[in-house]
Amino acid sequence: MTATPQRPPFGSVLASHMAVASFQGGKWSAADLKPVGPLELSPAAHVLHYASTCFEGFKAFRRADGSVHVFRMDRHIERMRQSAKSLVLPVPDPQQLADMVRAVIDRCREAVPEAPGALYLRPLLFGTMANIGAAATPSADAMLLVLASPVWDYFSGGMKPLRILVDDEHTRSAAQMGMVKTGGNYAAAMGPTLEARATYQVDQVLFCPGGEVQETGAANFLLLREGQLLTRGLDATFLHGVTRDSLITLARDQGFEVTERVFSVADMLEWVKNGEAALSGTAAVLAGVGTLIHRGLEHRVGNGEVGPITRALRAQLVAVQQGEAPDRHGWLQRV
Ligand SMILES: Cc1ncc(COP(=O)(O)O)c(C=O)c1O
């Protein structure tokens, strides 16, 4: 048996146990906590044909005293319920799902890494109804799982400034699906992202259909400068990130002027001449952008390094998450 590397790539190693519940006959079963293993699924399962699936991702942190605290689980559960509604899947009961998450954390407590690592929690919901003629029929049955994975850095370069392709041709998702955390959106972003990586050696693609800045394949996009934060206002076209909301809150707390509105690629390129740009998300936390590539031209963001405002905001969020700064907004829950 090969030993697990000390810091495996994000998401590549699962903790030992998962929680499982199923929806049948109009109700949820009691949840089971069991060792991670293969699932039994009909080859006609709705999800395999019609992509009836959504998921969530959030973290639990271990403190120096050994206690474990989960970050904004309620918001992630609410977003999953919203995703389930949009996909016409059975909607998880918030109490049951929270109990499932707590049960997994409790069973896998030993697997929660010390800071700066975390235990990443991955609830997953999918349609299991066996019917290959159900393209326009919702799945009456579903399965709800909670997986966990010890994680460290998402971008393997840590605080290295990111190279981002600004893509004003492709869309990341169908317009009404952007705010739904569903597998199909990631499948749609995959081709353009791989092509951009091969052609421009970028880390990610910033989708800007019609010249309006939306988000990258797996993170929201923020512009920063002294006392100012600009990001797209909430609409159906992109995922309403909990990290985005947390950073906005921390920025407002210290008197930043926060603007949430539609802005263009041209606005962004003007801003980054002497401002900062960053990606926000559970996995990325707040990752600074060093270069934007648009229509073959490279635009340096500020001086090309991760900027001081990005570093400071990131450090503030991490300090709250790790219990080193006061949790003024009640974001953490001890498990
Ligand atoms: C497409 C997309 N946008 C934004 C985010 C950031 O969301 P959050 O901050 O809730 O993790 C994620 C990551 O989960 C994502 O996959």
CSV table of C-alpha atoms and ligand atoms in Angstrom, one decimal:
chain,number,residue,atom,x,y,z
A,1,MET,CA,0.0,0.0,0.0
A,2,THR,CA,1.4,3.4,-0.8
A,3,ALA,CA,1.3,6.0,2.0
A,4,THR,CA,-1.0,9.0,1.5
A,5,PRO,CA,1.2,12.0,0.6
A,6,GLN,CA,1.2,14.6,3.4
A,7,ARG,CA,-0.6,17.3,1.5
A,8,PRO,CA,-2.5,15.6,-1.3
A,9,PRO,CA,-4.1,17.7,-4.1
A,10,PHE,CA,-7.4,19.4,-3.1
A,11,GLY,CA,-10.2,16.9,-2.9
A,12,SER,CA,-8.2,13.8,-4.0
A,13,VAL,CA,-8.4,12.0,-0.6
A,14,LEU,CA,-11.7,11.2,1.2
A,15,ALA,CA,-12.1,10.9,4.9
A,16,SER,CA,-13.2,7.4,6.0
A,17,HIS,CA,-17.0,7.8,6.5
A,18,MET,CA,-20.0,9.3,4.7
A,19,ALA,CA,-23.6,9.9,5.6
A,20,VAL,CA,-26.3,8.7,3.3
A,21,ALA,CA,-30.1,9.3,3.2
A,22,SER,CA,-32.6,8.5,0.4
A,23,PHE,CA,-35.8,10.0,-0.7
A,24,GLN,CA,-38.5,7.4,-1.7
A,25,GLY,CA,-42.2,7.3,-1.5
A,26,GLY,CA,-42.3,11.0,-0.9
A,27,LYS,CA,-40.1,11.1,2.2
A,28,TRP,CA,-36.5,11.0,3.4
A,29,SER,CA,-35.2,7.9,5.1
A,30,ALA,CA,-33.2,8.2,8.3
A,31,ALA,CA,-29.5,8.9,7.5
A,32,ASP,CA,-26.9,6.2,7.7
A,33,LEU,CA,-23.2,6.8,8.6
A,34,LYS,CA,-21.0,4.3,6.9
A,35,PRO,CA,-17.5,3.7,5.5
A,36,VAL,CA,-17.0,5.4,2.1
A,37,GLY,CA,-17.6,2.8,-0.6
A,38,PRO,CA,-19.3,2.2,-3.9
A,39,LEU,CA,-23.0,3.0,-4.3
A,40,GLU,CA,-25.6,0.8,-5.8
A,41,LEU,CA,-27.3,2.6,-8.6
A,42,SER,CA,-29.6,1.6,-11.5
A,43,PRO,CA,-28.0,2.3,-14.9
A,44,ALA,CA,-31.3,4.0,-15.7
A,45,ALA,CA,-30.8,6.4,-12.7
A,46,HIS,CA,-32.1,9.9,-13.6
A,47,VAL,CA,-28.9,11.6,-12.7
A,48,LEU,CA,-26.8,9.5,-15.2
A,49,HIS,CA,-29.0,10.6,-18.1
A,50,TYR,CA,-30.5,14.0,-17.2
A,51,ALA,CA,-27.9,15.4,-14.9
A,52,SER,CA,-30.3,15.9,-11.9
A,53,THR,CA,-27.6,16.7,-9.4
A,54,CYS,CA,-26.3,19.4,-7.1
A,55,PHE,CA,-23.7,19.7,-4.4
A,56,GLU,CA,-22.2,22.0,-1.8
A,57,GLY,CA,-18.7,22.7,-0.5
A,58,PHE,CA,-17.7,24.2,2.8
A,59,LYS,CA,-15.0,23.7,5.5
A,60,ALA,CA,-14.6,22.8,9.2
A,61,PHE,CA,-11.5,24.1,10.9
A,62,ARG,CA,-9.4,22.6,13.8
A,63,ARG,CA,-8.2,25.1,16.4
A,64,ALA,CA,-5.0,24.8,18.5
A,65,ASP,CA,-7.1,23.5,21.4
A,66,GLY,CA,-8.3,20.6,19.2
A,67,SER,CA,-11.9,21.9,18.9
A,68,VAL,CA,-13.5,21.7,15.4
A,69,HIS,CA,-15.7,24.5,14.0
A,70,VAL,CA,-17.7,24.5,10.8
A,71,PHE,CA,-18.0,27.8,8.8
A,72,ARG,CA,-21.4,29.1,7.7
A,73,MET,CA,-23.0,25.7,7.2
A,74,ASP,CA,-26.5,27.2,7.4
A,75,ARG,CA,-25.8,29.3,4.3
A,76,HIS,CA,-24.5,26.3,2.3
A,77,ILE,CA,-27.5,24.2,3.3
A,78,GLU,CA,-29.8,27.0,2.2
A,79,ARG,CA,-28.0,27.2,-1.2
A,80,MET,CA,-28.3,23.5,-1.7
A,81,ARG,CA,-32.0,23.6,-1.0
A,82,GLN,CA,-32.3,26.4,-3.6
A,83,SER,CA,-30.3,24.4,-6.1
A,84,ALA,CA,-32.5,21.3,-5.4
A,85,LYS,CA,-35.6,23.5,-6.1
A,86,SER,CA,-34.2,24.8,-9.3
A,87,LEU,CA,-33.5,21.3,-10.5
A,88,VAL,CA,-36.8,19.9,-9.3
A,89,LEU,CA,-35.1,17.5,-7.0
A,90,PRO,CA,-36.4,16.5,-3.6
A,91,VAL,CA,-35.3,19.3,-1.3
A,92,PRO,CA,-33.2,18.2,1.7
A,93,ASP,CA,-34.5,18.9,5.2
A,94,PRO,CA,-32.1,21.5,6.6
A,95,GLN,CA,-32.1,19.9,10.1
A,96,GLN,CA,-31.4,16.4,8.7
A,97,LEU,CA,-28.6,17.6,6.4
A,98,ALA,CA,-27.0,19.6,9.3
A,99,ASP,CA,-27.1,16.5,11.4
A,100,MET,CA,-25.5,14.4,8.6
A,101,VAL,CA,-22.7,16.9,8.3
A,102,ARG,CA,-22.1,16.9,12.1
A,103,ALA,CA,-22.2,13.1,12.2
A,104,VAL,CA,-19.5,12.9,9.4
A,105,ILE,CA,-17.3,15.5,11.1
A,106,ASP,CA,-17.7,13.8,14.5
A,107,ARG,CA,-16.8,10.4,13.0
A,108,CYS,CA,-13.8,11.8,11.0
A,109,ARG,CA,-12.6,14.2,13.7
A,110,GLU,CA,-9.1,12.7,13.5
A,111,ALA,CA,-9.0,13.6,9.8
A,112,VAL,CA,-9.5,17.3,10.3
A,113,PRO,CA,-6.1,18.8,9.5
A,114,GLU,CA,-4.5,21.5,11.6
A,115,ALA,CA,-4.5,25.0,10.2
A,116,PRO,CA,-3.9,26.0,7.4
A,117,GLY,CA,-5.7,22.8,6.4
A,118,ALA,CA,-9.4,22.1,6.9
A,119,LEU,CA,-11.9,19.4,6.5
A,120,TYR,CA,-13.9,20.1,3.3
A,121,LEU,CA,-17.5,18.9,3.5
A,122,ARG,CA,-19.2,17.9,0.3
A,123,PRO,CA,-23.0,17.3,0.4
A,124,LEU,CA,-24.2,15.8,-2.8
A,125,LEU,CA,-27.8,15.2,-4.0
A,126,PHE,CA,-28.9,13.3,-7.1
A,127,GLY,CA,-31.9,11.8,-8.8
A,128,THR,CA,-32.1,8.0,-8.6
A,129,MET,CA,-35.4,7.3,-10.3
A,130,ALA,CA,-34.9,4.5,-12.8
A,131,ASN,CA,-36.5,5.7,-16.0
A,132,ILE,CA,-34.6,6.5,-19.2
A,133,GLY,CA,-37.7,8.3,-20.6
A,134,ALA,CA,-37.7,11.0,-18.0
A,135,ALA,CA,-36.1,13.9,-19.9
A,136,ALA,CA,-39.1,16.1,-18.9
A,137,THR,CA,-40.1,14.3,-15.7
A,138,PRO,CA,-38.4,15.1,-12.4
A,139,SER,CA,-36.8,12.3,-10.4
A,140,ALA,CA,-39.3,11.1,-7.7
A,141,ASP,CA,-36.4,9.4,-5.9
A,142,ALA,CA,-33.1,10.8,-4.8
A,143,MET,CA,-30.0,10.1,-2.7
A,144,LEU,CA,-28.3,12.6,-0.4
A,145,LEU,CA,-24.7,12.0,0.7
A,146,VAL,CA,-22.2,13.9,2.8
A,147,LEU,CA,-18.5,13.3,2.0
A,148,ALA,CA,-15.5,14.8,3.6
A,149,SER,CA,-12.0,15.4,2.5
A,150,PRO,CA,-8.9,16.9,4.3
A,151,VAL,CA,-7.6,19.8,2.2
A,152,TRP,CA,-4.9,22.4,2.0
A,153,ASP,CA,-4.2,24.8,-0.8
A,154,TYR,CA,-6.6,24.8,-3.8
A,155,PHE,CA,-4.2,26.6,-6.1
A,156,SER,CA,-1.1,24.5,-5.6
A,157,GLY,CA,1.1,27.6,-5.9
A,158,GLY,CA,-0.4,29.0,-2.6
A,159,MET,CA,-0.1,32.8,-2.8
A,160,LYS,CA,1.3,32.9,-6.3
A,161,PRO,CA,-0.4,35.5,-8.4
A,162,LEU,CA,-2.9,33.9,-10.8
A,163,ARG,CA,-3.0,34.1,-14.6
A,164,ILE,CA,-6.5,34.4,-15.8
A,165,LEU,CA,-8.0,34.3,-19.3
A,166,VAL,CA,-10.8,36.8,-19.9
A,167,ASP,CA,-13.2,35.0,-22.1
A,168,ASP,CA,-15.9,37.2,-23.6
A,169,GLU,CA,-17.1,34.5,-26.1
A,170,HIS,CA,-18.2,31.5,-24.0
A,171,THR,CA,-20.9,31.3,-21.3
A,172,ARG,CA,-20.2,29.2,-18.2
A,173,SER,CA,-23.8,28.0,-17.9
A,174,ALA,CA,-27.3,28.5,-19.1
A,175,ALA,CA,-28.4,32.0,-18.0
A,176,GLN,CA,-30.9,30.7,-15.4
A,177,MET,CA,-28.5,28.0,-14.0
A,178,GLY,CA,-25.5,30.2,-13.0
A,179,MET,CA,-26.7,30.4,-9.4
A,180,VAL,CA,-27.3,26.7,-9.2
A,181,LYS,CA,-24.3,24.5,-8.0
A,182,THR,CA,-24.9,21.7,-10.4
A,183,GLY,CA,-22.4,19.4,-12.2
A,184,GLY,CA,-23.5,20.5,-15.7
A,185,ASN,CA,-22.1,24.0,-15.1
A,186,TYR,CA,-18.7,22.6,-14.4
A,187,ALA,CA,-18.9,20.3,-17.4
A,188,ALA,CA,-19.7,23.3,-19.5
A,189,ALA,CA,-16.7,25.2,-18.2
A,190,MET,CA,-14.3,22.3,-18.6
A,191,GLY,CA,-13.6,22.6,-22.4
A,192,PRO,CA,-12.9,26.3,-22.5
A,193,THR,CA,-10.8,26.1,-19.3
A,194,LEU,CA,-8.6,23.2,-20.6
A,195,GLU,CA,-8.2,25.0,-24.0
A,196,ALA,CA,-7.2,28.2,-22.2
A,197,ARG,CA,-4.7,26.4,-20.0
A,198,ALA,CA,-3.1,24.8,-23.0
A,199,THR,CA,-3.0,27.9,-25.2
A,200,TYR,CA,-2.2,30.7,-22.6
A,201,GLN,CA,-0.9,28.7,-19.6
A,202,VAL,CA,-3.5,30.3,-17.4
A,203,ASP,CA,-4.9,29.0,-14.1
A,204,GLN,CA,-8.5,29.8,-14.8
A,205,VAL,CA,-11.0,31.4,-17.2
A,206,LEU,CA,-13.0,34.5,-16.2
A,207,PHE,CA,-16.3,34.1,-18.1
A,208,CYS,CA,-17.6,37.5,-19.4
A,209,PRO,CA,-20.3,36.7,-21.9
A,210,GLY,CA,-21.4,39.8,-23.8
A,211,GLY,CA,-18.5,41.7,-22.2
A,212,GLU,CA,-20.0,41.5,-18.7
A,213,VAL,CA,-17.8,40.1,-16.0
A,214,GLN,CA,-19.4,37.1,-14.3
A,215,GLU,CA,-17.1,34.6,-12.5
A,216,THR,CA,-14.5,31.9,-13.0
A,217,GLY,CA,-15.1,28.1,-13.3
A,218,ALA,CA,-15.0,27.7,-9.5
A,219,ALA,CA,-14.8,31.1,-7.8
A,220,ASN,CA,-16.3,34.5,-7.7
A,221,PHE,CA,-14.4,37.6,-8.9
A,222,LEU,CA,-13.7,40.7,-6.9
A,223,LEU,CA,-11.9,44.0,-7.7
A,224,LEU,CA,-10.2,45.8,-4.8
A,225,ARG,CA,-8.4,49.0,-4.2
A,226,GLU,CA,-7.9,51.3,-1.2
A,227,GLY,CA,-11.2,51.3,0.7
A,228,GLN,CA,-13.2,50.0,-2.3
A,229,LEU,CA,-14.6,46.7,-3.4
A,230,LEU,CA,-16.4,46.1,-6.7
A,231,THR,CA,-18.2,42.8,-7.6
A,232,ARG,CA,-21.1,41.8,-9.7
A,233,GLY,CA,-24.5,42.2,-8.0
A,234,LEU,CA,-26.4,39.0,-7.2
A,235,ASP,CA,-28.4,37.7,-10.2
A,236,ALA,CA,-29.1,34.3,-11.7
A,237,THR,CA,-26.0,34.2,-13.9
A,238,PHE,CA,-23.4,33.2,-11.3
A,239,LEU,CA,-23.0,31.3,-8.0
A,240,HIS,CA,-23.8,33.4,-4.9
A,241,GLY,CA,-20.6,32.6,-3.0
A,242,VAL,CA,-20.6,32.4,0.7
A,243,THR,CA,-17.0,33.5,0.7
A,244,ARG,CA,-18.0,36.5,-1.4
A,245,ASP,CA,-20.6,37.4,1.1
A,246,SER,CA,-18.2,37.0,4.0
A,247,LEU,CA,-15.5,39.1,2.4
A,248,ILE,CA,-18.0,41.9,1.6
A,249,THR,CA,-19.2,41.8,5.2
A,250,LEU,CA,-15.6,42.1,6.5
A,251,ALA,CA,-14.8,44.9,4.1
A,252,ARG,CA,-18.0,46.8,5.1
A,253,ASP,CA,-17.1,46.3,8.8
A,254,GLN,CA,-13.9,48.3,8.2
A,255,GLY,CA,-15.5,51.0,6.2
A,256,PHE,CA,-14.9,49.9,2.6
A,257,GLU,CA,-17.3,51.2,0.0
A,258,VAL,CA,-18.7,48.0,-1.4
A,259,THR,CA,-20.3,48.3,-4.9
A,260,GLU,CA,-22.4,45.4,-6.3
A,261,ARG,CA,-23.2,46.0,-9.9
A,262,VAL,CA,-22.7,44.7,-13.4
A,263,PHE,CA,-19.4,45.9,-14.8
A,264,SER,CA,-17.7,45.4,-18.1
A,265,VAL,CA,-14.4,43.9,-19.2
A,266,ALA,CA,-13.4,47.5,-20.1
A,267,ASP,CA,-14.2,48.7,-16.6
A,268,MET,CA,-12.1,45.9,-15.2
A,269,LEU,CA,-9.1,46.5,-17.4
A,270,GLU,CA,-9.2,50.2,-16.3
A,271,TRP,CA,-9.5,49.3,-12.6
A,272,VAL,CA,-6.5,46.9,-12.6
A,273,LYS,CA,-4.1,49.5,-14.0
A,274,ASN,CA,-3.6,50.5,-10.3
A,275,GLY,CA,-6.0,48.2,-8.4
A,276,GLU,CA,-6.2,44.6,-7.4
A,277,ALA,CA,-8.3,41.6,-8.6
A,278,ALA,CA,-9.0,38.4,-6.8
A,279,LEU,CA,-10.9,35.1,-6.9
A,280,SER,CA,-13.0,34.2,-3.9
A,281,GLY,CA,-14.4,30.8,-2.8
A,282,THR,CA,-14.3,28.2,-0.1
A,283,ALA,CA,-11.5,26.4,-1.9
A,284,ALA,CA,-9.6,29.5,-3.2
A,285,VAL,CA,-10.3,31.7,-0.1
A,286,LEU,CA,-9.1,34.9,-1.7
A,287,ALA,CA,-6.5,34.3,-4.4
A,288,GLY,CA,-4.8,37.3,-6.0
A,289,VAL,CA,-4.7,37.8,-9.8
A,290,GLY,CA,-1.4,38.9,-11.3
A,291,THR,CA,-2.3,38.9,-15.0
A,292,LEU,CA,-5.4,39.1,-17.1
A,293,ILE,CA,-5.2,38.0,-20.8
A,294,HIS,CA,-7.8,39.4,-23.1
A,295,ARG,CA,-7.9,38.9,-26.8
A,296,GLY,CA,-4.3,37.9,-26.9
A,297,LEU,CA,-3.0,40.9,-24.9
A,298,GLU,CA,-1.6,40.5,-21.4
A,299,HIS,CA,-2.7,43.1,-18.8
A,300,ARG,CA,-0.7,43.3,-15.6
A,301,VAL,CA,-2.9,43.7,-12.5
A,302,GLY,CA,-1.2,46.4,-10.3
A,303,ASN,CA,2.4,45.4,-10.1
A,304,GLY,CA,1.7,41.8,-11.1
A,305,GLU,CA,2.0,40.5,-7.5
A,306,VAL,CA,-0.8,39.6,-5.0
A,307,GLY,CA,-1.8,43.0,-3.7
A,308,PRO,CA,-1.8,44.2,-0.1
A,309,ILE,CA,-5.6,44.6,0.1
A,310,THR,CA,-6.1,41.1,-1.1
A,311,ARG,CA,-3.6,39.8,1.4
A,312,ALA,CA,-5.1,41.7,4.3
A,313,LEU,CA,-8.7,40.7,3.5
A,314,ARG,CA,-7.7,37.1,3.1
A,315,ALA,CA,-5.8,37.1,6.4
A,316,GLN,CA,-8.8,38.6,8.1
A,317,LEU,CA,-11.2,35.9,6.8
A,318,VAL,CA,-8.7,33.1,7.7
A,319,ALA,CA,-8.2,34.6,11.2
A,320,VAL,CA,-12.0,34.4,11.8
A,321,GLN,CA,-12.3,30.9,10.4
A,322,GLN,CA,-9.4,29.7,12.5
A,323,GLY,CA,-10.7,31.3,15.7
A,324,GLU,CA,-7.9,33.8,15.9
A,325,ALA,CA,-10.2,36.8,15.4
A,326,PRO,CA,-13.6,37.4,17.0
A,327,ASP,CA,-16.5,35.8,15.2
A,328,ARG,CA,-18.7,38.9,15.2
A,329,HIS,CA,-21.3,37.6,12.8
A,330,GLY,CA,-21.9,34.1,14.3
A,331,TRP,CA,-20.4,32.3,11.3
A,332,LEU,CA,-18.8,29.4,13.2
A,333,GLN,CA,-20.5,26.5,14.9
A,334,ARG,CA,-18.6,24.1,17.2
A,335,VAL,CA,-19.1,20.5,16.2
B,1,LIG,C1,-18.7,28.5,-9.8
B,1,LIG,C2,-18.4,28.9,-8.5
B,1,LIG,N1,-18.5,30.2,-8.1
B,1,LIG,C3,-18.2,30.6,-6.9
B,1,LIG,C4,-17.8,29.8,-5.9
B,1,LIG,C5,-17.6,30.3,-4.5
B,1,LIG,O1,-18.6,29.9,-3.7
B,1,LIG,P1,-18.3,29.8,-2.1
B,1,LIG,O2,-17.7,31.0,-1.7
B,1,LIG,O3,-19.7,29.6,-1.5
B,1,LIG,O4,-17.5,28.6,-1.9
B,1,LIG,C6,-17.7,28.4,-6.2
B,1,LIG,C7,-17.2,27.5,-5.2
B,1,LIG,O5,-17.8,26.9,-4.5
B,1,LIG,C8,-18.0,27.9,-7.5
B,1,LIG,O6,-17.9,26.6,-7.8
